[in-house]
Coordinates of C-alpha atoms and ligand atoms in Angstrom, one line a residue:
M1 CA -13.5 -21.8 -56.0
T2 CA -9.8 -20.9 -56.0
I3 CA -7.0 -23.1 -57.5
L4 CA -3.4 -23.0 -56.5
V5 CA -0.8 -23.9 -59.1
V6 CA 2.7 -24.5 -57.7
A7 CA 5.3 -23.0 -60.0
E8 CA 8.4 -24.9 -60.9
H9 CA 11.5 -22.7 -61.4
D10 CA 15.2 -22.4 -60.7
N11 CA 15.1 -18.9 -59.1
V12 CA 15.9 -17.5 -62.5
S13 CA 13.2 -18.6 -64.9
I14 CA 9.9 -20.6 -64.8
K15 CA 10.0 -24.1 -66.2
G16 CA 7.8 -24.7 -69.2
A17 CA 5.7 -27.4 -67.5
T18 CA 4.2 -24.7 -65.2
F19 CA 2.5 -23.0 -68.2
N20 CA 0.8 -26.3 -69.1
T21 CA -0.3 -26.8 -65.5
V22 CA -1.9 -23.3 -65.5
K23 CA -3.8 -24.3 -68.6
A24 CA -5.1 -27.4 -66.8
A25 CA -6.1 -25.1 -63.9
T26 CA -8.0 -22.9 -66.4
A27 CA -9.9 -26.0 -67.5
C28 CA -11.0 -26.6 -63.9
G29 CA -12.6 -23.1 -63.8
G30 CA -12.3 -20.6 -60.9
D31 CA -9.6 -18.1 -59.8
I32 CA -6.0 -19.2 -60.2
H33 CA -3.2 -18.3 -57.8
L34 CA 0.4 -19.2 -58.6
L35 CA 2.8 -19.9 -55.8
V36 CA 6.4 -19.0 -56.4
A37 CA 8.4 -20.3 -53.4
G38 CA 12.1 -19.5 -54.0
H39 CA 15.1 -17.6 -52.8
G40 CA 15.9 -14.3 -54.6
A41 CA 13.4 -15.3 -57.2
N42 CA 11.6 -12.0 -57.5
E43 CA 12.2 -12.0 -61.3
V44 CA 10.5 -15.3 -61.5
A45 CA 7.5 -14.0 -59.6
Q46 CA 7.4 -10.9 -61.9
A47 CA 7.5 -13.0 -65.0
A48 CA 4.9 -15.4 -63.7
A49 CA 2.6 -12.4 -63.3
H50 CA 2.3 -12.4 -67.1
I51 CA 0.9 -15.9 -67.5
E52 CA -2.5 -15.9 -69.0
G53 CA -5.3 -17.1 -66.7
V54 CA -3.4 -16.4 -63.4
G55 CA -5.2 -14.0 -61.1
K56 CA -2.5 -13.5 -58.4
I57 CA 1.1 -14.5 -57.7
L58 CA 2.0 -15.5 -54.2
Y59 CA 5.7 -15.1 -53.6
A60 CA 7.4 -16.7 -50.6
D61 CA 11.1 -15.9 -50.3
A62 CA 13.3 -17.8 -48.0
A63 CA 16.7 -19.5 -48.0
Q64 CA 15.2 -23.0 -47.5
F65 CA 13.5 -22.7 -50.9
E66 CA 16.7 -22.1 -52.8
H67 CA 17.2 -25.6 -54.0
G68 CA 13.6 -26.7 -54.4
L69 CA 13.8 -29.3 -51.5
A70 CA 10.5 -31.2 -51.5
E71 CA 10.1 -31.1 -47.7
E72 CA 10.5 -27.3 -47.6
L73 CA 8.2 -26.7 -50.5
A74 CA 5.6 -29.1 -49.2
A75 CA 5.5 -27.3 -45.9
Q76 CA 4.9 -24.0 -47.6
V77 CA 2.1 -25.4 -49.8
T78 CA 0.5 -27.1 -46.9
A79 CA 0.5 -23.9 -44.8
I80 CA -1.8 -22.2 -47.3
A81 CA -3.6 -25.2 -48.7
L82 CA -6.9 -24.7 -46.8
D83 CA -7.6 -21.6 -48.9
Y84 CA -7.9 -23.7 -52.0
S85 CA -10.2 -26.2 -53.7
H86 CA -7.4 -27.6 -56.0
I87 CA -3.7 -27.7 -55.7
L88 CA -2.0 -28.4 -59.0
F89 CA 1.6 -29.5 -59.7
P90 CA 3.3 -30.3 -63.0
A91 CA 3.9 -34.1 -63.2
T92 CA 7.6 -33.6 -63.4
A93 CA 10.3 -35.1 -61.2
S94 CA 10.0 -32.1 -58.9
G95 CA 6.2 -31.9 -58.8
K96 CA 5.9 -35.6 -58.2
N97 CA 8.3 -35.2 -55.3
V98 CA 6.2 -32.5 -53.6
A99 CA 2.6 -33.4 -54.3
P100 CA 2.4 -36.7 -52.4
R101 CA 3.8 -35.0 -49.3
V102 CA 1.1 -32.3 -49.5
A103 CA -1.6 -34.9 -50.1
A104 CA -0.4 -36.9 -47.1
Q105 CA -0.3 -33.8 -44.9
L106 CA -3.9 -32.9 -45.9
D107 CA -5.0 -36.5 -45.6
V108 CA -6.5 -36.5 -49.2
A109 CA -5.9 -38.8 -52.1
Q110 CA -3.5 -37.6 -54.8
I111 CA -4.9 -37.6 -58.4
S112 CA -1.8 -38.3 -60.5
D113 CA -0.8 -37.4 -64.0
I114 CA -4.1 -36.1 -65.3
S115 CA -4.5 -35.7 -69.1
R116 CA -7.9 -34.1 -69.1
V117 CA -10.2 -32.2 -66.8
V118 CA -13.7 -33.5 -67.2
S119 CA -15.3 -31.4 -64.4
V120 CA -14.2 -29.8 -61.2
D121 CA -14.0 -33.2 -59.4
T122 CA -13.5 -35.6 -62.3
F123 CA -10.3 -36.1 -64.3
E124 CA -8.8 -38.5 -66.9
R125 CA -5.5 -40.1 -66.5
P126 CA -3.6 -42.7 -68.7
V127 CA -3.0 -46.1 -67.1
Y128 CA -1.3 -49.3 -68.4
A129 CA 1.4 -47.4 -70.2
G130 CA -1.2 -45.2 -71.9
N131 CA -3.2 -48.2 -73.2
A132 CA -6.3 -47.3 -71.2
I133 CA -7.7 -44.0 -69.8
A134 CA -9.1 -44.1 -66.3
T135 CA -11.7 -41.5 -65.3
V136 CA -11.2 -40.6 -61.6
Q137 CA -13.7 -38.7 -59.5
S138 CA -12.6 -37.3 -56.2
S139 CA -14.8 -36.4 -53.2
D140 CA -11.9 -34.9 -51.3
K141 CA -12.4 -31.3 -50.2
I142 CA -9.0 -30.3 -51.6
K143 CA -7.9 -32.0 -54.8
V144 CA -4.2 -32.5 -55.0
V145 CA -3.4 -33.1 -58.6
T146 CA -0.4 -33.6 -60.8
V147 CA -0.7 -32.6 -64.4
R148 CA 0.8 -34.4 -67.4
P149 CA 2.3 -31.3 -69.2
T150 CA 2.2 -32.8 -72.7
A151 CA -1.6 -33.3 -72.4
F152 CA -2.3 -29.5 -72.1
E153 CA -1.3 -26.6 -74.2
A154 CA 1.0 -24.0 -72.6
A155 CA -0.8 -20.9 -71.1
A156 CA 0.1 -17.8 -73.2
H157 CA 2.1 -14.8 -72.1
T158 CA 0.1 -11.6 -71.6
E159 CA 1.3 -8.0 -71.8
S160 CA -0.5 -7.0 -68.6
A161 CA 0.6 -8.3 -65.3
V162 CA -1.3 -9.4 -62.2
D163 CA -0.4 -8.5 -58.6
V164 CA 2.6 -10.2 -56.9
Q165 CA 1.8 -10.6 -53.2
T166 CA 4.6 -11.5 -50.9
I167 CA 3.5 -14.0 -48.3
P168 CA 5.4 -15.1 -45.2
A169 CA 7.6 -18.1 -45.6
V170 CA 6.9 -20.9 -43.1
Q171 CA 9.6 -22.0 -40.6
P172 CA 12.1 -24.3 -42.3
A173 CA 11.2 -28.0 -41.9
A174 CA 15.0 -28.6 -41.8
V175 CA 14.7 -32.4 -42.1
T176 CA 16.9 -32.5 -45.2
T177 CA 20.1 -30.7 -46.2
F178 CA 21.1 -29.8 -49.7
V179 CA 24.5 -31.3 -50.4
G180 CA 25.0 -30.6 -54.1
A181 CA 23.6 -31.0 -57.6
E182 CA 25.2 -32.4 -60.7
I183 CA 23.3 -31.0 -63.6
S184 CA 24.2 -32.2 -67.1
K185 CA 24.8 -29.2 -69.3
S186 CA 23.9 -29.3 -73.0
E187 CA 23.7 -26.8 -75.8
R188 CA 20.6 -28.7 -77.1
P189 CA 17.0 -27.9 -76.2
D190 CA 15.5 -29.5 -73.1
L191 CA 14.1 -32.9 -74.0
Q192 CA 10.7 -32.3 -72.6
G193 CA 10.3 -28.8 -74.1
A194 CA 11.9 -29.5 -77.5
G195 CA 10.0 -29.1 -80.8
I196 CA 12.0 -31.9 -82.4
V197 CA 13.4 -35.0 -80.8
V198 CA 15.9 -37.4 -82.4
S199 CA 15.9 -40.6 -80.5
G200 CA 18.1 -43.7 -80.6
G201 CA 17.6 -47.3 -79.5
R202 CA 19.6 -50.5 -79.2
G203 CA 20.1 -50.5 -82.9
L204 CA 22.8 -47.9 -82.5
G205 CA 25.1 -50.6 -81.1
S206 CA 27.4 -48.4 -79.0
Q207 CA 27.8 -45.0 -77.3
A208 CA 30.3 -43.9 -80.0
Q209 CA 27.9 -44.8 -82.8
F210 CA 24.9 -43.2 -80.9
D211 CA 26.9 -39.9 -80.8
A212 CA 28.4 -40.1 -84.3
L213 CA 25.1 -41.0 -86.0
L214 CA 22.5 -39.0 -84.1
S215 CA 24.4 -35.8 -83.1
P216 CA 24.7 -34.4 -86.7
L217 CA 21.0 -35.0 -87.3
A218 CA 20.1 -33.4 -84.0
D219 CA 22.4 -30.5 -84.7
K220 CA 20.9 -29.9 -88.2
L221 CA 17.4 -29.9 -86.8
Q222 CA 18.2 -28.1 -83.6
A223 CA 16.6 -31.1 -81.9
A224 CA 16.9 -32.6 -78.5
L225 CA 18.4 -36.1 -78.2
G226 CA 16.3 -39.0 -76.7
A227 CA 16.9 -42.7 -76.2
S228 CA 15.1 -45.9 -75.5
R229 CA 15.6 -47.6 -72.2
A230 CA 17.6 -50.4 -73.9
A231 CA 20.0 -47.7 -75.2
V232 CA 20.3 -46.2 -71.8
D233 CA 20.8 -49.5 -70.0
S234 CA 23.5 -50.5 -72.6
G235 CA 25.3 -47.3 -71.8
Y236 CA 24.8 -45.7 -75.2
A237 CA 23.1 -42.6 -73.7
P238 CA 22.8 -41.0 -70.3
N239 CA 19.6 -41.9 -68.4
D240 CA 18.2 -38.3 -68.5
L241 CA 17.6 -38.9 -72.2
Q242 CA 15.3 -41.9 -71.6
V243 CA 11.9 -41.5 -73.1
G244 CA 9.0 -43.8 -72.0
Q245 CA 7.0 -45.1 -69.2
T246 CA 9.9 -44.9 -66.7
G247 CA 11.6 -42.1 -68.5
K248 CA 10.4 -38.7 -69.8
I249 CA 7.0 -38.1 -71.5
V250 CA 7.5 -36.0 -74.7
A251 CA 5.1 -34.8 -77.3
P252 CA 7.2 -32.7 -79.8
Q253 CA 6.1 -31.6 -83.3
L254 CA 8.5 -34.2 -84.7
Y255 CA 9.9 -37.4 -83.2
I256 CA 12.4 -39.4 -85.2
A257 CA 13.0 -42.9 -83.8
C258 CA 16.2 -44.5 -85.0
G259 CA 16.7 -48.2 -84.4
I260 CA 13.9 -48.3 -81.8
S261 CA 11.5 -51.3 -81.9
G262 CA 8.6 -49.5 -80.4
A263 CA 7.9 -51.5 -77.2
I264 CA 4.7 -50.2 -75.4
Q265 CA 6.8 -48.8 -72.6
H266 CA 8.6 -46.6 -75.1
L267 CA 5.4 -45.7 -77.0
A268 CA 4.0 -44.5 -73.6
G269 CA 6.5 -41.7 -73.6
M270 CA 6.2 -40.5 -77.2
K271 CA 3.1 -41.6 -79.0
D272 CA 1.4 -38.2 -78.5
S273 CA 4.1 -36.6 -80.7
K274 CA 2.5 -34.7 -83.6
V275 CA 4.6 -36.4 -86.4
I276 CA 6.5 -39.6 -85.8
V277 CA 9.2 -40.8 -88.2
A278 CA 10.6 -44.3 -87.7
I279 CA 13.8 -45.8 -89.2
N280 CA 14.1 -49.5 -88.6
K281 CA 15.4 -52.4 -90.6
D282 CA 12.6 -54.7 -89.4
P283 CA 9.4 -54.0 -91.4
E284 CA 7.5 -55.8 -88.6
A285 CA 8.8 -53.5 -85.8
P286 CA 5.8 -52.2 -83.7
I287 CA 7.1 -48.6 -84.0
F288 CA 5.7 -48.6 -87.6
G289 CA 2.2 -49.0 -86.0
V290 CA 2.4 -45.4 -84.6
A291 CA 4.7 -43.8 -87.2
D292 CA 3.4 -41.3 -89.7
Y293 CA 6.4 -41.9 -91.9
G294 CA 8.4 -45.2 -91.9
L295 CA 11.7 -45.9 -93.5
V296 CA 12.5 -49.6 -93.6
G297 CA 16.3 -49.9 -93.8
D298 CA 19.6 -49.5 -92.1
I299 CA 20.0 -46.4 -89.9
F300 CA 23.7 -46.3 -90.6
E301 CA 22.8 -45.7 -94.3
F302 CA 19.6 -43.7 -93.9
V303 CA 20.6 -41.2 -91.2
P304 CA 23.7 -39.8 -92.9
E305 CA 21.7 -39.6 -96.1
L306 CA 19.0 -37.7 -94.3
V307 CA 21.6 -35.3 -92.8
A308 CA 23.1 -34.7 -96.2
Q309 CA 19.6 -33.9 -97.6
I310 CA 18.6 -31.4 -94.9
Ligands
FAD1 P1 15.0 -53.4 -79.2 O1 13.7 -53.7 -78.7 O2 16.1 -54.3 -79.0 O3 14.9 -52.8 -80.6 C1 16.0 -52.4 -81.4 C2 15.5 -52.2 -82.8 O4 16.5 -51.7 -83.6 C3 14.9 -53.4 -83.5 O5 13.6 -53.1 -83.9 C4 15.8 -53.6 -84.7 O6 15.1 -54.0 -85.8 C5 16.4 -52.2 -84.9 N1 17.7 -52.2 -85.5 C6 18.8 -52.8 -85.1 N2 19.9 -52.5 -85.9 C7 19.4 -51.6 -86.9 C8 20.0 -50.9 -88.0 N3 21.3 -51.1 -88.2 N4 19.2 -50.1 -88.7 C9 17.8 -50.0 -88.4 N5 17.2 -50.6 -87.4 C10 18.0 -51.4 -86.6 N6 11.7 -48.8 -72.7 C11 11.8 -47.5 -73.1 O7 12.3 -47.1 -74.2 N7 11.5 -46.5 -72.2 C12 10.9 -46.8 -71.0 O8 10.7 -45.8 -70.2 C13 10.8 -48.1 -70.6 N8 10.3 -48.5 -69.4 C14 10.0 -49.8 -69.1 C15 9.4 -50.1 -67.9 C16 9.2 -51.5 -67.6 C17 8.5 -51.8 -66.3 C18 9.6 -52.5 -68.5 C19 9.3 -53.9 -68.2 C20 10.2 -52.1 -69.7 C21 10.5 -50.8 -70.0 N9 11.1 -50.4 -71.2 C22 11.2 -49.1 -71.5 C23 11.8 -51.4 -72.0 C24 11.0 -51.8 -73.2 O9 10.2 -52.9 -72.9 C25 12.0 -52.3 -74.4 O10 12.8 -53.3 -73.9 C26 12.9 -51.1 -74.9 O11 12.1 -50.0 -75.2 C27 13.6 -51.6 -76.2 O12 14.4 -50.6 -76.6 P2 14.9 -50.6 -78.2 O13 13.7 -50.4 -79.0 O14 16.0 -49.6 -78.2 O15 15.5 -52.1 -78.3

């Protein structure tokens, strides 16, 4: 049994979720191959060779892979798919864009967002915004799976390196053209990889107050900023900060929720955080149901006080 993990990278470095996906592959058992499809991404392939659990790196280098277009990547994965029992992608925006195309090409059902490997053909996945866990068994010959990164530890780095094998790139699918990317730049850690997240909700009242209140706390703690959907929809924070069912799933060591009520759709994105701190003036707010530490009071008073104490 051989498992293919599809690496997510930007031709310079490997994205963190790839490490968690390798860990999920390890739980399936069998040999693990990691596909790095990129352009001028030799350094990525060399770095990938040090991920614990991986037996071989397959490196496909071609111009059509430069921008991670889903159609191009899916064509490459499909071309080598028959050699594998499982094909695993991180359940990130990128992985979720490619996996269904591969599953459709192979005429198999996709198994989405797994949080546990029960056996080689059986997986658990959260449903109903994380309120229930479905156990899914697949009889498909090739299992196309997306992996919830926060549900698995990251695979470790090893000193020794495995072989990097260059494989031929497929002909470009050429059905889409890369036009441009507008990527928000931030000095802060990436929201999904951060150890600490400071998150704000509708209670912040405005974009100016969101920034003025939460930035000093995030700066002191070297934390990423997050937001509820209500804060994003009200224009207090950009939508790449949204945490929750329709935003990002995070599980940092520490999650500080400021002025967030704790609707189930928000909890779905953060309740696996190791320690949750909630500051809310409403003692009945549902966020206190999942919080390890709760402060009942005004964020405009408590957050500056917290910053002063750190
Ligand atoms: P509110 O619910 O309005 O809560 C604001 C809180 O701030 C209140 O508890 C209030 O007591 C407190 N507060 C106000 N002023 C202060 C103050 N000065 N000091 C202290 N506390 C104060 N939501 C998400 O977050 N992420 C998602 O991904 C998401 N996906 C969704 C998907 C679907 C299909 C649907 C239907 C909804 C989704 N939602 C999501 C929306 C969700 O249901 C809630 O509406 C949203 O999470 C509420 O955001 P909030 O807690 O910031 O706002």
